[in-house]
Tab-separated table of C-alpha atoms in Angstrom:
chain	number	residue	atom	x	y	z
A	99	MET	CA	-3.470	3.423	-41.188
A	100	ARG	CA	-0.459	2.738	-43.768
A	101	ALA	CA	2.026	2.816	-40.924
A	102	LEU	CA	0.183	0.783	-38.801
A	103	ILE	CA	-0.309	-2.144	-41.442
A	104	ASP	CA	3.770	-2.162	-41.949
A	105	SER	CA	3.835	-2.484	-38.754
A	106	VAL	CA	1.613	-5.422	-38.543
A	107	LEU	CA	3.334	-7.421	-41.301
A	108	SER	CA	7.159	-6.486	-40.169
A	109	GLU	CA	5.582	-8.208	-36.625
A	110	ALA	CA	4.411	-11.161	-39.065
A	111	ALA	CA	7.625	-11.670	-40.322
A	112	MET	CA	9.402	-11.722	-37.576
A	113	ALA	CA	7.456	-14.316	-35.664
A	114	PRO	CA	8.943	-17.798	-35.799
A	115	ILE	CA	7.697	-20.620	-37.657
A	116	ASP	CA	5.564	-23.300	-35.964
A	117	LEU	CA	6.060	-26.743	-38.343
A	118	ALA	CA	5.410	-29.413	-35.817
A	119	PRO	CA	1.782	-30.869	-36.037
A	120	ARG	CA	-1.077	-29.189	-34.414
A	121	ARG	CA	-2.266	-30.725	-31.586
A	122	PHE	CA	-6.200	-30.648	-30.210
A	123	GLY	CA	-8.693	-32.219	-28.000
A	124	ARG	CA	-12.465	-31.958	-27.821
A	125	VAL	CA	-14.734	-30.334	-25.106
A	126	VAL	CA	-16.660	-33.887	-23.302
A	127	ALA	CA	-18.249	-32.057	-19.963
A	128	CYS	CA	-19.002	-28.613	-19.427
A	129	ASP	CA	-20.030	-27.437	-15.807
A	130	GLY	CA	-20.939	-23.762	-14.577
A	131	GLY	CA	-17.868	-22.063	-15.855
A	132	LEU	CA	-15.502	-25.393	-15.912
A	133	ILE	CA	-14.654	-27.082	-18.851
A	134	GLU	CA	-13.305	-30.233	-18.741
A	135	VAL	CA	-10.982	-31.401	-22.123
A	136	SER	CA	-10.037	-34.737	-23.119
A	137	GLY	CA	-7.695	-35.294	-25.412
A	138	LEU	CA	-5.163	-32.773	-25.028
A	139	GLY	CA	-2.726	-32.159	-22.313
A	140	VAL	CA	-1.843	-28.657	-22.115
A	141	PRO	CA	0.305	-26.809	-18.883
A	142	ILE	CA	-1.811	-24.924	-16.591
A	143	GLY	CA	-1.946	-21.087	-18.266
A	144	SER	CA	-1.840	-22.245	-21.733
A	145	LEU	CA	-4.801	-20.428	-23.649
A	146	CYS	CA	-6.838	-22.003	-25.954
A	147	ARG	CA	-9.658	-21.643	-28.769
A	148	ILE	CA	-12.823	-23.240	-29.329
A	149	ALA	CA	-14.004	-24.244	-32.351
A	150	GLN	CA	-17.898	-23.450	-33.030
A	151	GLY	CA	-20.121	-25.040	-35.639
A	152	ASN	CA	-21.111	-21.818	-37.212
A	153	GLY	CA	-17.493	-20.422	-37.277
A	154	THR	CA	-17.217	-18.625	-34.139
A	155	GLU	CA	-14.706	-19.472	-31.906
A	156	HIS	CA	-14.421	-19.251	-27.743
A	157	ARG	CA	-11.387	-18.642	-25.306
A	158	ALA	CA	-10.577	-20.506	-22.671
A	159	GLU	CA	-7.668	-20.915	-19.688
A	160	ALA	CA	-6.086	-24.261	-18.595
A	161	ILE	CA	-6.875	-24.071	-14.587
A	162	GLY	CA	-6.338	-27.437	-13.744
A	163	PHE	CA	-6.518	-31.379	-14.661
A	164	ARG	CA	-7.383	-34.361	-13.558
A	165	ASN	CA	-8.026	-37.976	-14.357
A	166	GLY	CA	-7.040	-37.350	-18.001
A	167	HIS	CA	-8.979	-34.674	-18.496
A	168	THR	CA	-7.901	-30.571	-18.725
A	169	MET	CA	-9.813	-28.749	-16.668
A	170	MET	CA	-10.468	-25.248	-18.235
A	171	MET	CA	-12.599	-21.791	-17.907
A	172	MET	CA	-14.165	-19.739	-20.691
A	173	LEU	CA	-12.809	-16.132	-21.160
A	174	GLY	CA	-15.851	-15.188	-21.659
A	175	ASP	CA	-20.003	-16.866	-21.955
A	176	THR	CA	-20.385	-20.443	-22.223
A	177	VAL	CA	-23.291	-19.310	-24.292
A	178	LEU	CA	-23.033	-22.033	-27.790
A	179	LEU	CA	-20.649	-23.830	-26.486
A	180	ARG	CA	-21.336	-27.806	-27.458
A	181	PRO	CA	-20.080	-31.189	-26.796
A	182	GLY	CA	-17.491	-32.356	-28.995
A	183	ALA	CA	-16.398	-28.748	-29.613
A	184	ILE	CA	-12.823	-28.780	-31.057
A	185	VAL	CA	-9.829	-26.946	-28.600
A	186	ARG	CA	-6.789	-26.408	-29.886
A	187	PRO	CA	-4.074	-24.452	-27.967
A	188	GLU	CA	-2.193	-21.091	-29.136
A	189	GLY	CA	0.542	-19.153	-27.215
A	190	GLN	CA	3.335	-19.796	-24.952
A	191	PRO	CA	1.755	-21.081	-22.249
A	192	GLY	CA	2.438	-18.989	-18.677
A	193	MET	CA	3.212	-15.888	-20.990
A	194	LEU	CA	1.827	-12.568	-21.318
A	195	TYR	CA	3.282	-9.348	-23.519
A	196	VAL	CA	4.327	-6.600	-22.326
A	197	GLY	CA	6.523	-3.017	-23.352
A	198	GLU	CA	6.766	0.310	-23.830
A	199	GLU	CA	4.193	-0.106	-26.663
A	200	PHE	CA	0.913	-0.156	-23.523
A	201	LEU	CA	2.284	3.543	-22.343
A	202	GLY	CA	-0.268	5.423	-23.734
A	203	ARG	CA	-3.193	2.529	-23.966
A	204	ALA	CA	-6.169	0.876	-22.652
A	205	VAL	CA	-6.583	-2.852	-23.101
A	206	ASP	CA	-8.219	-5.592	-21.376
A	207	GLY	CA	-6.878	-8.670	-19.510
A	208	SER	CA	-5.742	-9.685	-22.673
A	209	GLY	CA	-3.801	-7.273	-23.690
A	210	SER	CA	-6.192	-6.106	-27.005
A	211	PRO	CA	-7.087	-2.731	-27.017
A	212	ILE	CA	-10.183	-1.228	-26.167
A	213	ASP	CA	-9.367	2.053	-26.927
A	214	GLY	CA	-10.136	1.683	-31.369
A	215	ARG	CA	-7.148	2.686	-31.834
A	216	GLY	CA	-5.196	-0.659	-33.317
A	217	PRO	CA	-3.096	-3.589	-31.957
A	218	VAL	CA	-1.028	-2.699	-29.346
A	219	GLY	CA	1.719	-4.767	-31.408
A	220	SER	CA	4.018	-5.223	-28.521
A	221	THR	CA	6.391	-8.956	-28.776
A	222	THR	CA	8.817	-8.797	-25.365
A	223	ALA	CA	7.439	-11.968	-23.228
A	224	TRP	CA	7.229	-12.244	-19.723
A	225	PRO	CA	6.077	-14.539	-17.051
A	226	ALA	CA	2.644	-14.122	-15.613
A	227	GLY	CA	3.878	-15.175	-12.188
A	228	GLY	CA	6.724	-12.699	-12.625
A	229	HIS	CA	10.097	-13.001	-12.065
A	230	ARG	CA	11.075	-14.674	-8.703
A	231	VAL	CA	14.136	-12.472	-7.145
A	232	GLY	CA	15.675	-13.458	-3.700
A	233	ALA	CA	14.649	-11.092	-0.520
A	234	LEU	CA	18.126	-9.151	-0.995
A	235	ASP	CA	17.348	-7.723	-4.064
A	236	ARG	CA	14.751	-5.888	-2.826
A	237	SER	CA	16.472	-2.733	-1.668
A	238	ARG	CA	15.777	-0.297	1.127
A	239	VAL	CA	12.928	2.611	0.454
A	240	THR	CA	14.777	5.622	1.394
A	241	GLN	CA	13.549	8.717	-0.781
A	242	PRO	CA	9.292	9.865	-0.436
A	243	PHE	CA	7.365	9.673	-3.156
A	244	ASP	CA	4.975	12.775	-3.906
A	245	THR	CA	1.104	11.829	-4.042
A	246	GLY	CA	0.287	15.451	-3.861
A	247	ILE	CA	-1.676	14.944	-1.178
A	248	ARG	CA	-1.371	16.951	1.598
A	249	SER	CA	-2.737	14.449	4.025
A	250	LEU	CA	-0.408	11.724	2.272
A	251	ASN	CA	2.403	13.740	2.495
A	252	ALA	CA	2.525	15.365	5.855
A	253	LEU	CA	0.902	12.077	8.195
A	254	THR	CA	2.034	9.186	5.998
A	255	THR	CA	4.535	9.755	4.031
A	256	PHE	CA	4.583	7.234	0.678
A	257	GLY	CA	8.178	6.224	-0.217
A	258	ILE	CA	9.470	5.434	-3.730
A	259	GLY	CA	9.330	1.492	-3.889
A	260	GLN	CA	6.685	1.019	-1.145
A	261	ARG	CA	3.431	-0.846	-0.879
A	262	ILE	CA	0.774	0.641	0.622
A	263	GLY	CA	-3.086	-0.329	0.645
A	264	ILE	CA	-6.615	2.300	0.799
A	265	MET	CA	-8.820	0.623	2.713
A	266	ALA	CA	-12.729	1.611	2.504
A	267	GLY	CA	-16.132	0.613	2.527
A	268	SER	CA	-17.486	1.499	-0.421
A	269	GLY	CA	-19.243	4.801	-1.837
A	270	VAL	CA	-16.537	6.373	1.136
A	271	GLY	CA	-13.660	7.495	-1.562
A	272	LYS	CA	-11.177	5.265	-2.838
A	273	SER	CA	-11.743	5.900	-6.439
A	274	VAL	CA	-11.707	9.612	-5.864
A	275	LEU	CA	-8.279	9.476	-3.907
A	276	MET	CA	-6.530	6.931	-6.394
A	277	ASP	CA	-7.328	9.729	-8.937
A	278	MET	CA	-6.019	12.632	-7.190
A	279	ILE	CA	-2.979	10.181	-6.697
A	280	VAL	CA	-2.272	10.087	-10.653
A	281	GLU	CA	-3.350	13.187	-11.523
A	282	GLY	CA	-0.308	14.318	-8.474
A	283	ALA	CA	2.071	11.619	-8.576
A	284	GLN	CA	6.054	11.991	-9.578
A	285	ALA	CA	6.876	9.031	-11.601
A	286	ASP	CA	8.234	7.536	-15.287
A	287	ALA	CA	5.147	5.713	-16.025
A	288	VAL	CA	1.637	4.815	-14.632
A	289	VAL	CA	0.522	1.344	-14.640
A	290	VAL	CA	-3.066	1.313	-13.494
A	291	GLY	CA	-4.987	-1.447	-13.301
A	292	LEU	CA	-8.920	-1.527	-12.936
A	293	ILE	CA	-9.915	-5.279	-12.649
A	294	GLY	CA	-13.598	-5.742	-11.271
A	295	GLU	CA	-15.073	-2.520	-11.168
A	296	ARG	CA	-18.157	-0.639	-13.386
A	297	ALA	CA	-18.031	-0.595	-17.026
A	298	ARG	CA	-19.240	3.461	-16.556
A	299	GLU	CA	-16.413	4.193	-14.112
A	300	VAL	CA	-13.504	2.201	-16.595
A	301	SER	CA	-14.921	4.551	-19.343
A	302	ASP	CA	-14.858	7.651	-17.268
A	303	PHE	CA	-10.899	6.908	-15.851
A	304	VAL	CA	-10.327	6.125	-19.757
A	305	GLY	CA	-11.808	9.308	-20.948
A	306	ARG	CA	-10.006	11.634	-17.929
A	307	HIS	CA	-6.551	10.227	-17.855
A	308	MET	CA	-5.603	9.253	-21.459
A	309	SER	CA	-5.781	13.076	-22.625
A	310	GLY	CA	-3.431	15.583	-22.226
A	311	PRO	CA	0.573	14.858	-21.345
A	312	ARG	CA	0.684	11.927	-19.077
A	313	ALA	CA	-1.598	10.337	-21.496
A	314	ALA	CA	1.938	8.592	-22.853
A	315	THR	CA	3.195	7.659	-19.815
A	316	THR	CA	-0.053	5.925	-18.623
A	317	ALA	CA	-0.504	2.494	-19.313
A	318	ILE	CA	-4.544	1.347	-18.202
A	319	VAL	CA	-5.248	-2.143	-18.065
A	320	ALA	CA	-9.003	-2.854	-17.506
A	321	VAL	CA	-11.513	-5.565	-17.223
A	322	PRO	CA	-14.768	-4.703	-15.755
A	323	ALA	CA	-17.108	-6.760	-12.734
A	324	ASP	CA	-19.524	-8.562	-16.137
A	325	HIS	CA	-16.463	-9.803	-17.259
A	326	ALA	CA	-14.787	-13.885	-16.287
A	327	ALA	CA	-12.901	-14.539	-13.200
A	328	ASN	CA	-9.757	-16.262	-14.990
A	329	LEU	CA	-9.869	-12.867	-17.323
A	330	ARG	CA	-9.848	-10.631	-14.433
A	331	MET	CA	-7.154	-12.522	-13.151
A	332	ARG	CA	-5.186	-12.311	-15.852
A	333	GLY	CA	-5.914	-8.022	-16.111
A	334	ALA	CA	-3.684	-7.881	-12.299
A	335	LEU	CA	-1.452	-10.188	-13.666
A	336	LEU	CA	-0.975	-8.098	-17.214
A	337	ALA	CA	-0.934	-4.724	-15.164
A	338	THR	CA	1.609	-6.017	-12.724
A	339	SER	CA	4.117	-7.388	-15.045
A	340	LEU	CA	3.966	-4.393	-17.194
A	341	ALA	CA	5.097	-2.785	-14.288
A	342	GLU	CA	7.462	-5.247	-13.223
A	343	HIS	CA	9.332	-4.876	-17.395
A	344	LEU	CA	9.490	-1.257	-16.774
A	345	ARG	CA	11.170	-1.292	-13.538
A	346	GLY	CA	13.607	-3.724	-15.312
A	347	GLN	CA	14.318	-1.118	-17.454
A	348	GLY	CA	15.374	1.303	-15.342
A	349	LYS	CA	12.047	3.184	-14.753
A	350	ARG	CA	10.043	4.611	-11.588
A	351	VAL	CA	6.882	3.321	-11.982
A	352	LEU	CA	3.461	3.593	-9.802
A	353	LEU	CA	1.343	0.618	-10.091
A	354	ILE	CA	-2.267	1.684	-8.974
A	355	LEU	CA	-4.634	-2.201	-8.321
A	356	ASP	CA	-8.396	-1.408	-8.554
A	357	SER	CA	-9.173	-2.849	-6.701
A	358	LEU	CA	-7.078	-5.937	-4.876
A	359	THR	CA	-11.281	-7.328	-3.207
A	360	ARG	CA	-11.838	-7.993	-6.621
A	361	VAL	CA	-8.776	-9.978	-7.944
A	362	ALA	CA	-9.142	-12.084	-4.462
A	363	HIS	CA	-13.244	-12.027	-5.016
A	364	ALA	CA	-11.913	-13.995	-8.945
A	365	ALA	CA	-9.515	-15.906	-7.394
A	366	ARG	CA	-11.866	-17.595	-5.096
A	367	GLU	CA	-14.333	-17.714	-7.938
A	368	ILE	CA	-11.277	-20.133	-9.204
A	369	GLY	CA	-10.628	-21.798	-6.713
A	370	ILE	CA	-14.217	-23.354	-5.886
A	371	LEU	CA	-14.737	-24.663	-9.098
A	372	LEU	CA	-11.824	-26.447	-8.749
A	373	GLY	CA	-13.309	-28.023	-5.299
A	374	GLU	CA	-11.101	-26.074	-2.908
A	375	PRO	CA	-12.736	-25.864	0.402
A	376	GLY	CA	-13.638	-22.105	1.134
A	377	ALA	CA	-12.242	-21.137	4.856
A	378	ALA	CA	-11.937	-17.585	6.489
A	379	ARG	CA	-15.204	-17.015	5.163
A	380	GLY	CA	-15.852	-18.747	2.316
A	381	TYR	CA	-12.110	-17.675	1.152
A	382	PRO	CA	-9.315	-20.673	-0.365
A	383	PRO	CA	-6.196	-20.554	0.925
A	384	SER	CA	-4.924	-19.913	-2.479
A	385	ALA	CA	-7.205	-16.415	-2.808
A	386	LEU	CA	-5.577	-14.739	-0.597
A	387	ALA	CA	-1.695	-16.750	-1.076
A	388	THR	CA	-2.895	-14.681	-4.617
A	389	ILE	CA	-2.705	-11.573	-3.009
A	390	THR	CA	0.595	-12.008	-0.999
A	391	LYS	CA	1.992	-13.726	-4.825
A	392	LEU	CA	0.999	-9.688	-6.555
A	393	ILE	CA	2.320	-7.530	-3.638
A	394	GLU	CA	5.533	-9.175	-3.062
A	395	ARG	CA	6.183	-8.404	-6.808
A	396	ALA	CA	5.970	-4.335	-6.312
A	397	GLY	CA	8.911	-3.170	-4.317
A	398	ASN	CA	12.235	-1.412	-5.700
A	399	SER	CA	15.013	-3.072	-7.794
A	400	GLY	CA	18.829	-3.040	-6.204
A	401	GLU	CA	19.970	-4.822	-9.999
A	402	THR	CA	18.695	-2.342	-12.076
A	403	GLY	CA	17.774	0.925	-9.819
A	404	GLY	CA	14.005	1.507	-10.803
A	405	ALA	CA	11.520	1.025	-8.897
A	406	VAL	CA	7.361	-0.398	-8.673
A	407	THR	CA	5.186	1.970	-5.775
A	408	GLY	CA	2.310	-0.344	-5.430
A	409	VAL	CA	-0.861	1.288	-4.299
A	410	TYR	CA	-3.778	-1.328	-4.164
A	411	THR	CA	-7.694	-0.381	-3.208
A	412	VAL	CA	-8.727	-2.623	-0.740
A	413	LEU	CA	-12.567	-2.860	-0.019
A	414	ALA	CA	-13.977	-3.474	2.822
A	415	ASP	CA	-16.883	-5.535	2.622
A	416	GLY	CA	-19.696	-4.161	5.188
A	417	ASP	CA	-16.815	-1.550	6.330
A	418	ASP	CA	-15.585	-4.245	8.069
A	419	GLN	CA	-11.745	-3.286	8.710
A	420	ASN	CA	-11.119	-7.350	10.128
A	421	ASP	CA	-12.532	-8.462	6.977
A	422	PRO	CA	-9.554	-12.021	5.877
A	423	VAL	CA	-9.019	-9.932	2.478
A	424	VAL	CA	-8.368	-6.362	4.011
A	425	ASP	CA	-6.790	-8.216	7.066
A	426	THR	CA	-4.076	-10.286	4.758
A	427	ALA	CA	-3.074	-7.252	2.782
A	428	ARG	CA	-2.691	-5.376	6.034
A	429	ALA	CA	-0.081	-7.344	7.058
A	430	ILE	CA	2.343	-7.531	4.162
A	431	LEU	CA	1.726	-3.970	3.403
A	432	ASP	CA	4.346	-1.411	4.169
A	433	GLY	CA	1.224	0.895	4.612
A	434	HIS	CA	-2.309	1.699	4.849
A	435	ILE	CA	-4.443	4.677	4.481
A	436	VAL	CA	-8.408	3.545	6.302
A	437	LEU	CA	-10.910	5.485	4.694
A	438	SER	CA	-13.713	6.322	7.341
A	439	ARG	CA	-17.565	6.152	5.892
A	440	GLU	CA	-18.588	8.683	9.311
A	441	ILE	CA	-15.936	11.227	8.503
A	442	ALA	CA	-17.191	11.558	4.505
A	443	GLN	CA	-20.844	11.867	6.126
A	444	ARG	CA	-19.341	15.206	7.892
A	445	GLY	CA	-18.318	16.417	4.265
A	446	GLN	CA	-14.336	16.267	4.812
A	447	TYR	CA	-12.843	14.924	1.785
A	448	PRO	CA	-10.754	12.728	1.427
A	449	ALA	CA	-11.935	11.092	4.370
A	450	VAL	CA	-8.707	9.596	5.535
A	451	ASP	CA	-8.933	8.116	9.203
A	452	VAL	CA	-4.881	9.763	10.833
A	453	GLY	CA	-5.707	7.121	13.292
A	454	ALA	CA	-6.230	3.827	11.731
A	455	SER	CA	-3.773	5.162	9.154
A	456	LEU	CA	-0.494	4.195	8.814
A	457	SER	CA	3.251	4.590	6.525
A	458	ARG	CA	5.847	1.758	7.995
A	459	VAL	CA	8.385	3.827	6.165
A	460	MET	CA	8.154	7.200	7.053
A	461	ASN	CA	10.386	7.452	9.914
A	462	ASP	CA	13.269	6.614	7.533
A	463	ILE	CA	13.032	9.126	4.989
A	464	VAL	CA	11.314	12.200	6.454
A	465	ALA	CA	13.253	14.753	8.511
A	466	PRO	CA	13.204	14.706	12.689
A	467	ASP	CA	11.118	17.854	12.885
A	468	HIS	CA	8.807	16.437	10.100
A	469	ALA	CA	8.407	13.018	11.954
A	470	MET	CA	7.850	14.874	15.260
A	471	ALA	CA	5.422	17.219	13.972
A	472	ALA	CA	3.376	14.160	12.875
A	473	ARG	CA	3.360	12.635	15.704
A	474	ARG	CA	2.209	16.034	17.657
A	475	PHE	CA	-1.125	16.505	15.007
A	476	ARG	CA	-1.743	12.357	15.491
A	477	ALA	CA	-1.881	13.081	19.143
A	478	LEU	CA	-4.487	15.959	18.994
A	479	SER	CA	-6.602	14.308	15.997
A	480	ALA	CA	-6.703	11.349	18.465
A	481	THR	CA	-7.206	13.411	22.251
A	482	TYR	CA	-10.152	14.873	20.286
A	483	GLU	CA	-11.761	11.928	18.247
A	484	ALA	CA	-11.965	10.349	21.855
A	485	ASN	CA	-13.827	13.061	22.984
A	486	ARG	CA	-15.729	14.108	20.700
A	487	ASP	CA	-18.852	12.971	22.254
A	488	LEU	CA	-18.341	14.955	25.684
A	489	VAL	CA	-17.622	17.634	23.173
A	490	MET	CA	-20.378	18.080	21.397
A	491	MET	CA	-22.900	17.299	24.594
A	492	GLY	CA	-21.067	19.765	26.223
A	493	ALA	CA	-20.109	17.953	29.075
A	494	TYR	CA	-16.470	18.763	29.593
A	495	ARG	CA	-15.306	21.836	31.083
A	496	LYS	CA	-12.713	23.500	30.055
A	497	GLY	CA	-9.198	23.360	31.846
A	498	THR	CA	-9.380	19.657	32.599
A	499	ASP	CA	-6.950	18.372	30.083
A	500	PRO	CA	-4.355	21.007	28.285
A	501	LEU	CA	-4.232	18.139	25.294
A	502	LEU	CA	-7.312	18.462	24.867
A	503	ASP	CA	-7.852	22.517	25.138
A	504	GLU	CA	-5.177	22.447	22.134
A	505	ALA	CA	-7.421	19.773	19.883
A	506	ILE	CA	-10.231	21.462	20.416
A	507	ALA	CA	-8.934	24.897	20.108
A	508	LEU	CA	-6.951	23.755	16.754
A	509	ASN	CA	-9.795	21.663	16.030
A	510	SER	CA	-11.180	23.386	13.004
A	511	ARG	CA	-7.733	24.007	11.533
A	512	MET	CA	-6.875	20.297	11.539
A	513	VAL	CA	-10.268	19.231	9.393
A	514	GLU	CA	-8.762	22.241	6.788
A	515	PHE	CA	-5.808	20.859	6.721
A	516	LEU	CA	-6.924	17.521	6.019
A	517	SER	CA	-9.437	18.059	3.328
A	518	GLN	CA	-8.455	18.891	-0.036
A	519	GLU	CA	-10.076	19.365	-3.293
A	520	GLY	CA	-9.598	17.417	-6.500
A	521	GLY	CA	-7.183	18.944	-9.125
A	522	SER	CA	-4.744	20.775	-6.551
A	523	HIS	CA	-1.578	19.310	-5.389
A	524	VAL	CA	0.502	20.285	-2.626
A	525	ASP	CA	4.070	18.596	-2.379
A	526	ILE	CA	5.972	16.998	0.944
A	527	SER	CA	7.577	20.235	1.497
A	528	ALA	CA	4.787	22.436	1.586
A	529	ALA	CA	2.632	20.020	3.660
A	530	ALA	CA	5.358	19.130	6.280
A	531	LEU	CA	5.723	23.338	6.833
A	532	GLN	CA	1.803	23.721	6.694
A	533	MET	CA	1.854	21.000	9.595
A	534	ARG	CA	4.532	22.251	11.548
A	535	GLU	CA	3.540	25.642	11.678
A	536	LEU	CA	-0.025	24.369	12.322
A	537	VAL	CA	1.020	22.037	15.647
A	538	SER	CA	2.919	24.791	17.036
A	539	GLY	CA	0.520	27.673	16.735
A	540	GLU	CA	1.454	30.236	14.627
A	541	ASP	CA	-0.788	31.887	11.709
């Protein structure tokens, strides 16, 4: 406890002293979650404190300005907010605090701890929007990334620095697959952003992954679904900024963002509050642009040699794979894993739809015989699924299609290959060997 107090006091002693006059404004309007403040011109992204008459304070973020007024959005509820409340700016506009101090910790979207272990104590500022670099600074993906999951390692091999999406409807197993990737991944650091998820799920995830040897290299940023939209946005930006900072130190970082759809929902709320018209199924253009900006911040760094391997879960509303968020993410990502509700209902987990899943860098990072075996496996799987109803009804006559005959003979082994219990780990070489043996007909 004494060491913690000494650390806080030493940080306070090193902090610069601001002798400039204190500016303030006053709340003049509140419409839903949008607040108008007069007399205070601050940049977009600035955080402010709103003083209440009873001694309590609210926090808000500047999201725009109009007719001489600053438009702000609360980081919490507007309950007890009153007209004329004094608003004062704080911190550095557009900056977030990052650092290795976050490893082993669980924080909320503002960087405040939720694990009951005292302040994080980070003093390194980082732009919330990241450092923009040239396209050629993003070096090629040349090395495989071991997820520990047999079906992914064999058929949709990830690469270090790749950005890949896990796309599925609700309740199909995105979070379970994400858990398995965190447990089996080989990385210097793991940053997990739980954005817009259930509070119970956040608590379970922290309990599972913030204990044991991996906890010291894992950072969790959690903003449950009942929090304000701009706080959910800040959580996604903080997780991405933290991964970028660690990459800048030459580390290989696994960034998991669950879920990208909830981030888009938060951006949609903010855009609609500012009067932006809805376009694709109610999503303003800025909401879909937010997805692109977040994803593009992951990847390899040619300058430092570090890498951010990004895994983004994408909720397909109504199991619609053409949902605007799903379609936008699929277009910008380097690959996607599609989970099928129909396959899950058969009892196969993880419920990976082999035909719909793809890794765009796989052929560049695996051996030719591995790639050839994967293509053979895909052909057998697609042939069986296309004729599944005929086979189930007994309408198919053996010998009509040699490829289908082989697919029928190997189907039970293929299903077993694609299934995997949680907690088990199959590396890339073992997965490739098992797949080659399966498609060649070896026992």
